[in-house]
Coordinates of C-alpha atoms in Angstrom, one line a residue:
M1495 CA -14.2 -33.4 80.2
T1496 CA -11.4 -33.2 77.5
A1497 CA -12.5 -30.8 74.9
S1498 CA -10.6 -30.1 71.7
R1499 CA -8.6 -26.8 71.7
A1500 CA -8.8 -26.6 67.9
P1501 CA -11.8 -24.2 67.7
A1502 CA -10.0 -21.8 70.1
E1503 CA -6.6 -22.1 68.6
P1504 CA -7.1 -23.2 65.0
T1505 CA -3.6 -22.3 63.8
V1506 CA -1.9 -25.0 65.9
R1507 CA -0.6 -27.9 63.8
E1508 CA 1.8 -29.6 66.2
F1509 CA 1.4 -30.2 69.9
E1510 CA 2.6 -32.4 72.8
A1511 CA 0.2 -34.3 75.0
T1512 CA 0.0 -37.2 77.5
V1513 CA -1.9 -40.4 76.8
E1514 CA -4.7 -40.8 79.3
S1515 CA -6.2 -44.1 78.1
V1516 CA -5.8 -46.6 75.3
D1517 CA -8.6 -49.0 74.2
G1518 CA -7.5 -51.0 71.2
S1519 CA -6.8 -48.5 68.5
E1520 CA -8.6 -45.7 70.3
V1521 CA -6.6 -43.2 72.3
V1522 CA -7.6 -40.4 74.6
L1523 CA -5.1 -37.6 75.5
D1524 CA -5.1 -35.1 78.3
E1525 CA -5.5 -32.4 75.7
T1526 CA -5.7 -32.3 71.9
Y1527 CA -5.8 -29.9 69.0
F1528 CA -7.4 -32.4 66.7
Y1529 CA -10.9 -31.4 65.7
P1530 CA -13.5 -34.1 66.2
E1531 CA -16.2 -34.4 63.6
S1532 CA -19.1 -32.1 64.6
G1533 CA -21.8 -29.9 63.2
G1534 CA -21.1 -30.7 59.6
Q1535 CA -17.3 -30.2 59.8
P1536 CA -15.2 -33.4 59.2
A1537 CA -12.6 -34.6 61.7
D1538 CA -9.0 -33.5 61.3
R1539 CA -6.4 -35.7 59.7
G1540 CA -2.9 -36.3 60.9
T1541 CA -0.7 -38.5 63.0
L1542 CA -0.1 -39.3 66.6
D1543 CA 3.5 -40.3 67.3
G1544 CA 3.7 -41.4 63.7
H1545 CA 0.4 -43.4 63.8
L1546 CA -2.1 -42.4 61.2
V1547 CA -5.3 -40.9 62.8
D1548 CA -8.3 -42.5 61.0
D1549 CA -11.0 -40.5 62.7
V1550 CA -11.6 -38.2 65.7
V1551 CA -14.9 -38.2 67.5
E1552 CA -16.3 -36.8 70.7
R1553 CA -17.7 -39.5 73.0
D1554 CA -18.8 -39.4 76.6
D1555 CA -17.2 -35.9 77.0
E1556 CA -13.9 -37.2 75.7
V1557 CA -12.1 -36.6 72.3
V1558 CA -11.3 -40.1 71.0
H1559 CA -8.5 -40.5 68.4
A1560 CA -9.2 -43.6 66.3
L1561 CA -5.8 -44.8 65.0
D1562 CA -5.2 -47.2 62.1
P1563 CA -6.5 -50.5 63.5
D1564 CA -4.1 -52.6 61.5
A1565 CA -1.0 -50.8 62.9
D1566 CA 1.0 -52.0 65.8
I1567 CA 0.0 -49.4 68.4
D1568 CA 2.6 -49.2 71.2
L1569 CA 1.1 -46.5 73.3
A1570 CA 0.2 -46.7 77.0
P1571 CA -1.3 -44.3 79.6
G1572 CA 1.3 -41.8 80.7
D1573 CA 3.2 -41.8 77.4
E1574 CA 4.2 -38.4 76.0
V1575 CA 3.2 -38.1 72.4
T1576 CA 3.4 -35.7 69.5
G1577 CA 0.3 -34.8 67.4
L1578 CA 0.7 -33.5 63.9
I1579 CA -2.4 -32.1 62.1
D1580 CA -2.7 -32.2 58.4
D1581 CA -2.1 -28.5 57.5
A1582 CA -3.8 -28.6 54.1
F1583 CA -7.0 -30.3 55.2
R1584 CA -7.3 -28.2 58.4
T1585 CA -6.7 -25.0 56.4
Y1586 CA -9.3 -26.1 53.8
C1587 CA -11.9 -26.8 56.5
A1588 CA -11.3 -23.5 58.4
R1589 CA -11.7 -21.6 55.1
A1590 CA -14.8 -23.6 54.1
H1591 CA -16.4 -23.2 57.5
T1592 CA -15.8 -19.5 57.6
A1593 CA -17.1 -19.2 54.0
S1594 CA -20.4 -20.8 55.2
H1595 CA -20.8 -17.9 57.7
V1596 CA -19.9 -15.4 55.0
L1597 CA -22.5 -16.9 52.7
Y1598 CA -25.1 -16.9 55.4
G1599 CA -24.3 -13.3 56.0
A1600 CA -24.9 -12.6 52.3
A1601 CA -28.3 -14.5 52.5
R1602 CA -29.3 -12.2 55.4
R1603 CA -29.1 -9.3 52.9
I1604 CA -31.3 -10.8 50.2
A1605 CA -33.8 -13.2 51.9
D1606 CA -36.7 -12.6 54.3
D1607 CA -37.4 -14.7 57.3
L1608 CA -34.0 -16.3 57.0
G1609 CA -33.2 -19.4 59.1
Y1610 CA -30.3 -21.8 59.4
A1611 CA -30.9 -25.5 58.9
G1612 CA -27.4 -26.9 58.8
F1613 CA -24.3 -27.3 56.7
D1614 CA -21.8 -29.9 55.6
I1615 CA -18.2 -29.8 54.3
S1616 CA -17.0 -32.3 51.8
E1617 CA -13.6 -32.5 50.1
T1618 CA -14.8 -30.6 47.0
K1619 CA -17.8 -28.5 48.1
V1620 CA -19.8 -27.1 51.0
R1621 CA -23.5 -27.0 51.4
V1622 CA -25.6 -24.6 53.5
D1623 CA -29.3 -25.3 54.1
L1624 CA -31.4 -22.1 54.5
T1625 CA -35.0 -21.6 55.5
T1626 CA -36.5 -18.7 53.6
A1627 CA -39.9 -17.2 53.1
E1628 CA -39.6 -17.7 49.3
P1629 CA -37.3 -20.2 47.5
L1630 CA -34.1 -18.6 46.2
G1631 CA -33.8 -18.3 42.4
D1632 CA -30.9 -18.1 39.9
G1633 CA -30.6 -14.3 40.4
D1634 CA -30.4 -14.8 44.2
L1635 CA -27.5 -17.3 43.7
I1636 CA -25.6 -14.8 41.6
E1637 CA -26.2 -12.1 44.3
L1638 CA -25.1 -14.5 47.0
E1639 CA -21.8 -15.2 45.2
R1640 CA -21.2 -11.5 44.5
L1641 CA -21.9 -10.4 48.1
A1642 CA -19.9 -13.3 49.6
N1643 CA -16.8 -12.5 47.5
R1644 CA -17.2 -8.8 48.3
A1645 CA -17.0 -9.8 52.0
V1646 CA -13.9 -11.8 51.3
W1647 CA -12.3 -8.8 49.5
D1648 CA -13.2 -6.5 52.3
S1649 CA -11.0 -8.5 54.6
L1650 CA -13.4 -8.6 57.5
P1651 CA -12.0 -9.8 60.9
V1652 CA -13.3 -13.1 62.3
S1653 CA -13.5 -13.6 66.0
W1654 CA -14.9 -16.0 68.6
A1655 CA -15.9 -15.8 72.2
T1656 CA -17.7 -17.9 74.8
H1657 CA -21.0 -16.7 76.4
S1658 CA -23.6 -18.1 78.5
A1659 CA -26.6 -19.6 76.6
D1660 CA -28.8 -16.7 77.8
E1661 CA -26.2 -14.1 76.8
A1662 CA -25.8 -15.8 73.4
R1663 CA -29.5 -15.8 72.6
E1664 CA -29.6 -12.1 73.4
I1665 CA -27.1 -11.2 70.7
D1666 CA -28.9 -9.3 68.0
G1667 CA -29.4 -11.4 64.8
I1668 CA -27.5 -14.4 66.1
A1669 CA -28.0 -17.7 64.1
F1670 CA -28.6 -20.2 66.9
N1671 CA -29.6 -23.8 66.3
T1672 CA -28.5 -26.3 68.9
K1673 CA -29.5 -29.3 66.8
T1674 CA -27.2 -28.4 63.9
E1675 CA -24.5 -26.7 65.9
E1676 CA -23.9 -29.1 68.7
G1677 CA -20.2 -28.1 68.7
A1678 CA -21.1 -24.6 69.8
M1679 CA -22.3 -26.0 73.2
S1680 CA -18.9 -26.4 74.8
G1681 CA -20.2 -27.8 78.0
G1682 CA -22.6 -26.6 80.7
D1683 CA -24.1 -23.3 79.9
A1684 CA -21.3 -22.1 77.7
V1685 CA -21.9 -21.2 74.0
R1686 CA -19.2 -20.4 71.5
V1687 CA -20.2 -17.5 69.3
V1688 CA -18.4 -16.6 66.0
T1689 CA -18.6 -13.1 64.6
V1690 CA -17.6 -12.1 61.1
G1691 CA -16.9 -8.4 60.8
E1692 CA -16.8 -5.8 63.5
R1693 CA -18.9 -6.7 66.6
E1694 CA -20.7 -3.3 66.4
D1695 CA -21.9 -4.0 62.9
P1696 CA -21.2 -7.7 62.0
W1697 CA -21.6 -9.3 58.7
D1698 CA -22.7 -12.5 60.4
V1699 CA -22.9 -13.8 64.0
A1700 CA -23.7 -17.4 64.9
A1701 CA -23.3 -20.0 67.6
C1702 CA -20.6 -22.3 66.1
G1703 CA -18.1 -24.8 67.4
G1704 CA -16.0 -25.1 64.2
T1705 CA -12.5 -23.9 63.2
H1706 CA -12.2 -20.6 61.4
V1707 CA -9.7 -18.3 59.8
E1708 CA -9.0 -15.0 61.4
N1709 CA -9.8 -12.8 58.4
T1710 CA -12.2 -13.4 55.5
A1711 CA -9.4 -12.5 53.0
E1712 CA -7.9 -16.0 53.9
I1713 CA -10.9 -17.7 52.4
G1714 CA -10.1 -16.9 48.8
P1715 CA -12.7 -17.0 46.0
I1716 CA -16.1 -18.5 46.6
A1717 CA -18.0 -20.1 43.7
V1718 CA -21.7 -20.9 44.1
L1719 CA -22.3 -24.2 42.3
E1720 CA -26.1 -24.9 42.5
R1721 CA -29.2 -24.9 44.6
S1722 CA -31.9 -27.5 45.4
N1723 CA -34.9 -27.9 47.7
P1724 CA -34.4 -30.9 50.0
G1725 CA -37.5 -30.1 52.0
E1726 CA -40.4 -27.7 52.3
G1727 CA -39.2 -24.2 53.0
V1728 CA -35.5 -25.2 52.7
T1729 CA -33.1 -24.0 50.0
R1730 CA -29.8 -25.9 49.8
V1731 CA -27.0 -23.8 48.4
E1732 CA -23.8 -25.7 47.4
F1733 CA -20.6 -23.7 46.9
A1734 CA -16.9 -24.3 46.7
V1735 CA -13.7 -22.6 48.0
G1736 CA -10.1 -23.3 47.1
P1737 CA -9.1 -25.3 44.0
T1738 CA -12.6 -26.4 43.2
A1739 CA -13.9 -22.8 43.3
I1740 CA -11.0 -21.7 41.1
D1741 CA -11.7 -24.5 38.6
E1742 CA -15.4 -23.7 38.6
L1743 CA -14.9 -20.0 38.0
G1744 CA -12.5 -20.8 35.2
A1745 CA -14.9 -23.2 33.6
V1746 CA -17.7 -20.7 33.7
H1747 CA -15.5 -18.0 32.2
A1748 CA -14.4 -20.4 29.4
A1749 CA -18.0 -21.4 28.7
A1750 CA -19.0 -17.7 28.5
L1751 CA -16.1 -16.9 26.1
D1752 CA -17.0 -20.0 24.0
A1753 CA -20.7 -18.9 23.8
A1754 CA -19.6 -15.3 23.0
T1755 CA -17.4 -16.5 20.1
T1756 CA -20.2 -18.7 18.8
L1757 CA -22.7 -15.8 18.9
D1758 CA -20.1 -13.3 17.6
A1759 CA -20.7 -11.1 20.7
R1760 CA -18.8 -9.9 23.7
V1761 CA -19.3 -11.7 27.0
G1762 CA -21.0 -8.7 28.4
D1763 CA -23.5 -8.7 25.5
L1764 CA -24.4 -12.4 25.8
P1765 CA -27.8 -11.7 27.4
D1766 CA -28.9 -9.5 24.4
A1767 CA -27.4 -12.0 21.9
V1768 CA -29.2 -14.9 23.5
A1769 CA -32.4 -13.0 23.6
R1770 CA -32.1 -12.3 19.9
L1771 CA -31.3 -16.0 19.2
R1772 CA -34.3 -17.0 21.3
D1773 CA -36.6 -14.7 19.3
E1774 CA -35.2 -16.1 16.1
A1775 CA -35.7 -19.6 17.3
D1776 CA -39.3 -18.9 18.3
R1777 CA -40.0 -17.4 14.9
L1778 CA -38.5 -20.4 13.1
E1779 CA -40.4 -22.7 15.3
A1780 CA -43.6 -20.9 14.5
D1781 CA -42.8 -21.0 10.8
L1782 CA -42.0 -24.7 11.1
R1783 CA -45.2 -25.4 12.9
D1784 CA -47.2 -23.6 10.2
A1785 CA -45.4 -25.4 7.4
R1786 CA -46.0 -28.8 9.2
E1787 CA -49.7 -27.9 9.5
E1788 CA -49.9 -27.1 5.8
L1789 CA -48.1 -30.3 5.0
L1790 CA -50.5 -32.4 7.1
A1791 CA -53.5 -30.5 5.6
A1792 CA -52.2 -31.3 2.1
R1793 CA -51.9 -35.0 3.1
L1794 CA -55.4 -35.1 4.4
R1795 CA -56.8 -33.4 1.2
D1796 CA -55.1 -36.1 -0.8
L1797 CA -56.8 -38.9 1.1
P1798 CA -59.0 -41.1 -1.2
T1799 CA -62.7 -40.6 -0.9
A1800 CA -65.4 -43.1 -0.5
E1801 CA -69.2 -43.3 -0.2
V1802 CA -70.1 -44.8 3.3
D1803 CA -73.8 -45.0 4.3
G1804 CA -74.8 -42.2 2.0
A1805 CA -72.0 -39.8 3.2
R1806 CA -68.9 -38.7 1.5
W1807 CA -65.8 -39.7 3.4
A1808 CA -62.0 -39.1 3.0
I1809 CA -60.3 -42.2 4.4
G1810 CA -56.7 -43.2 4.4
T1811 CA -53.4 -43.5 6.3
V1812 CA -51.1 -40.7 7.4
A1813 CA -47.4 -41.2 8.3
D1814 CA -45.2 -39.2 10.7
A1815 CA -48.0 -37.5 12.7
D1816 CA -49.7 -37.8 16.0
P1817 CA -53.4 -37.4 16.8
N1818 CA -53.1 -34.0 18.4
E1819 CA -51.4 -32.6 15.3
L1820 CA -54.2 -33.8 13.0
R1821 CA -57.1 -32.2 14.9
E1822 CA -56.9 -28.7 13.4
P1823 CA -56.1 -29.7 9.8
A1824 CA -58.7 -32.5 9.8
T1825 CA -61.4 -30.1 11.1
E1826 CA -60.4 -27.5 8.4
A1827 CA -60.4 -30.2 5.7
V1828 CA -64.0 -31.2 6.3
G1829 CA -65.0 -27.6 6.9
G1830 CA -63.5 -26.3 3.7
D1831 CA -64.9 -28.9 1.3
E1832 CA -68.7 -28.8 0.8
D1833 CA -68.6 -32.1 -0.9
L1834 CA -66.9 -33.8 2.1
D1835 CA -69.1 -35.0 5.0
A1836 CA -66.4 -36.6 7.2
L1837 CA -62.7 -37.6 7.3
A1838 CA -61.0 -40.6 9.0
A1839 CA -57.2 -40.7 9.1
V1840 CA -55.3 -43.7 10.5
G1841 CA -51.8 -43.0 11.8
T1842 CA -49.0 -45.4 10.8
G1843 CA -46.0 -46.3 12.9
D1844 CA -45.4 -48.3 16.1
A1845 CA -48.6 -47.0 17.7
P1846 CA -51.5 -46.9 15.2
F1847 CA -54.3 -44.5 15.9
V1848 CA -57.4 -43.1 14.3
V1849 CA -58.9 -39.6 14.1
V1850 CA -62.4 -38.8 12.8
A1851 CA -63.6 -35.3 11.9
V1852 CA -67.2 -34.5 10.8
G1853 CA -68.2 -31.4 8.8
D1854 CA -70.4 -28.5 10.0
A1855 CA -73.3 -30.2 8.3
A1856 CA -73.5 -32.5 11.3
D1857 CA -75.4 -29.8 13.0
G1858 CA -78.1 -29.6 10.3
D1859 CA -79.7 -31.8 7.8
G1860 CA -78.0 -34.2 5.3
A1861 CA -75.7 -37.2 5.5
A1862 CA -73.2 -35.6 7.8
A1863 CA -75.9 -35.0 10.4
E1864 CA -76.2 -38.8 10.8
I1865 CA -72.5 -39.2 11.7
D1866 CA -71.1 -39.0 15.2
A1867 CA -67.3 -38.9 15.3
G1868 CA -67.2 -40.4 18.8
D1869 CA -69.4 -43.4 17.8
V1870 CA -67.1 -44.1 14.7
V1871 CA -64.0 -44.1 16.9
G1872 CA -65.8 -46.3 19.4
A1873 CA -66.6 -48.8 16.6
V1874 CA -63.0 -48.8 15.5
T1875 CA -61.6 -49.5 18.9
D1876 CA -64.3 -52.2 19.5
E1877 CA -63.1 -53.9 16.3
F1878 CA -59.3 -53.4 16.6
G1879 CA -58.7 -52.8 20.3
G1880 CA -57.3 -49.7 22.1
G1881 CA -59.4 -46.9 23.4
G1882 CA -60.4 -43.3 22.8
G1883 CA -63.2 -40.8 22.8
G1884 CA -64.4 -37.5 21.7
G1885 CA -67.5 -35.6 20.6
P1886 CA -69.8 -35.6 17.6
T1887 CA -67.5 -33.5 15.4
F1888 CA -64.1 -34.8 16.4
A1889 CA -62.8 -37.9 18.2
Q1890 CA -59.6 -39.9 18.3
G1891 CA -58.5 -43.4 19.5
G1892 CA -55.2 -45.1 20.0
G1893 CA -53.6 -48.4 20.8
L1894 CA -55.1 -50.1 17.7
D1895 CA -53.9 -53.7 17.3
A1896 CA -54.1 -53.9 13.5
D1897 CA -52.3 -52.8 10.3
P1898 CA -53.3 -49.2 9.6
E1899 CA -54.2 -50.1 6.0
A1900 CA -56.6 -52.8 7.3
V1901 CA -58.2 -50.2 9.6
A1902 CA -58.7 -47.8 6.7
A1903 CA -60.1 -50.6 4.5
W1904 CA -62.6 -51.5 7.3
L1905 CA -63.7 -47.9 7.6
R1906 CA -64.4 -47.8 3.8
E1907 CA -66.4 -51.0 3.8
R1908 CA -68.5 -50.8 6.9

């Protein structure tokens, strides 16, 4: 078995090795410091004797270096080669991977029944999937970011050691998931365990086969970007380190300053300023709703009246309204006019509708008692299409296939 030495010696960027086999563009060395893609961490980038390394994978207990297939590869078994690992990308991956441990350690402090469901490093962000008793909310994300950055500031040591599987499982609080951390199983019964913080009182401890920095201070700022729920009981937290984190924190700060300027407040006073603005918006919305109800009520009061089957009706068209908005003002209109038995309003626009309201007299004697709002709407939809329903005192129907004025005329003349 040829295992990568990258997890054990993550600071190595240049090394000498001997070619063991060549299969087309795939090369196997007697030893390598290239990290093969595993457990959510992408493969290292770099060159092998000047040949661009396209990918690095572990296959059949060997680390396979896939070189540029279009290049003229002049390597043969026994050749001595020099491997150069892309420093910027390796450094980013080591910082990002260690940051995922730091974030998990933060989650230990705010979530109950925490479990680890995997992670992934991309070029701009990192995701960590957590299983928790309750989904994490916005406040939890803020606390995760605060605690993670505090762990970075505290410059906690990061160490790794190999244990037997039984020994590893006995470590108090260890995050151990062989499905998502296959890189931790370094062959046979051996398990690689990474500890953040002092071993007597660690910030986090987990079975892990990735590359890491030696101190959390090397990670730099951590910016939590968002959360989602990809499956039942799983909260996905996406965060950034490096330039993306710096840009995100700057953008958030700029947005906060812009909002503070707009609200004539300090950044620290934004919650109170927003609360006042929300209260004002709610008040204005309520005032607008009341004014609109009064406007619709006035429109309904102005509908022309007609005698239909011995009952006094107000019948006409109403623009810029929907059926639900007309229920209350229509009911009040027939209830507040003793001379009015019923009302029918036909809505104009792209989707004509009708609402019918019957006065309180429908419960007693007189002309209104003979009117059933639901029956009237049923007659309208039978004549003009659509559908609807309701009770004796109020009903509505929509989807009418006719000119609203024609519907109103039909109601007056039936």
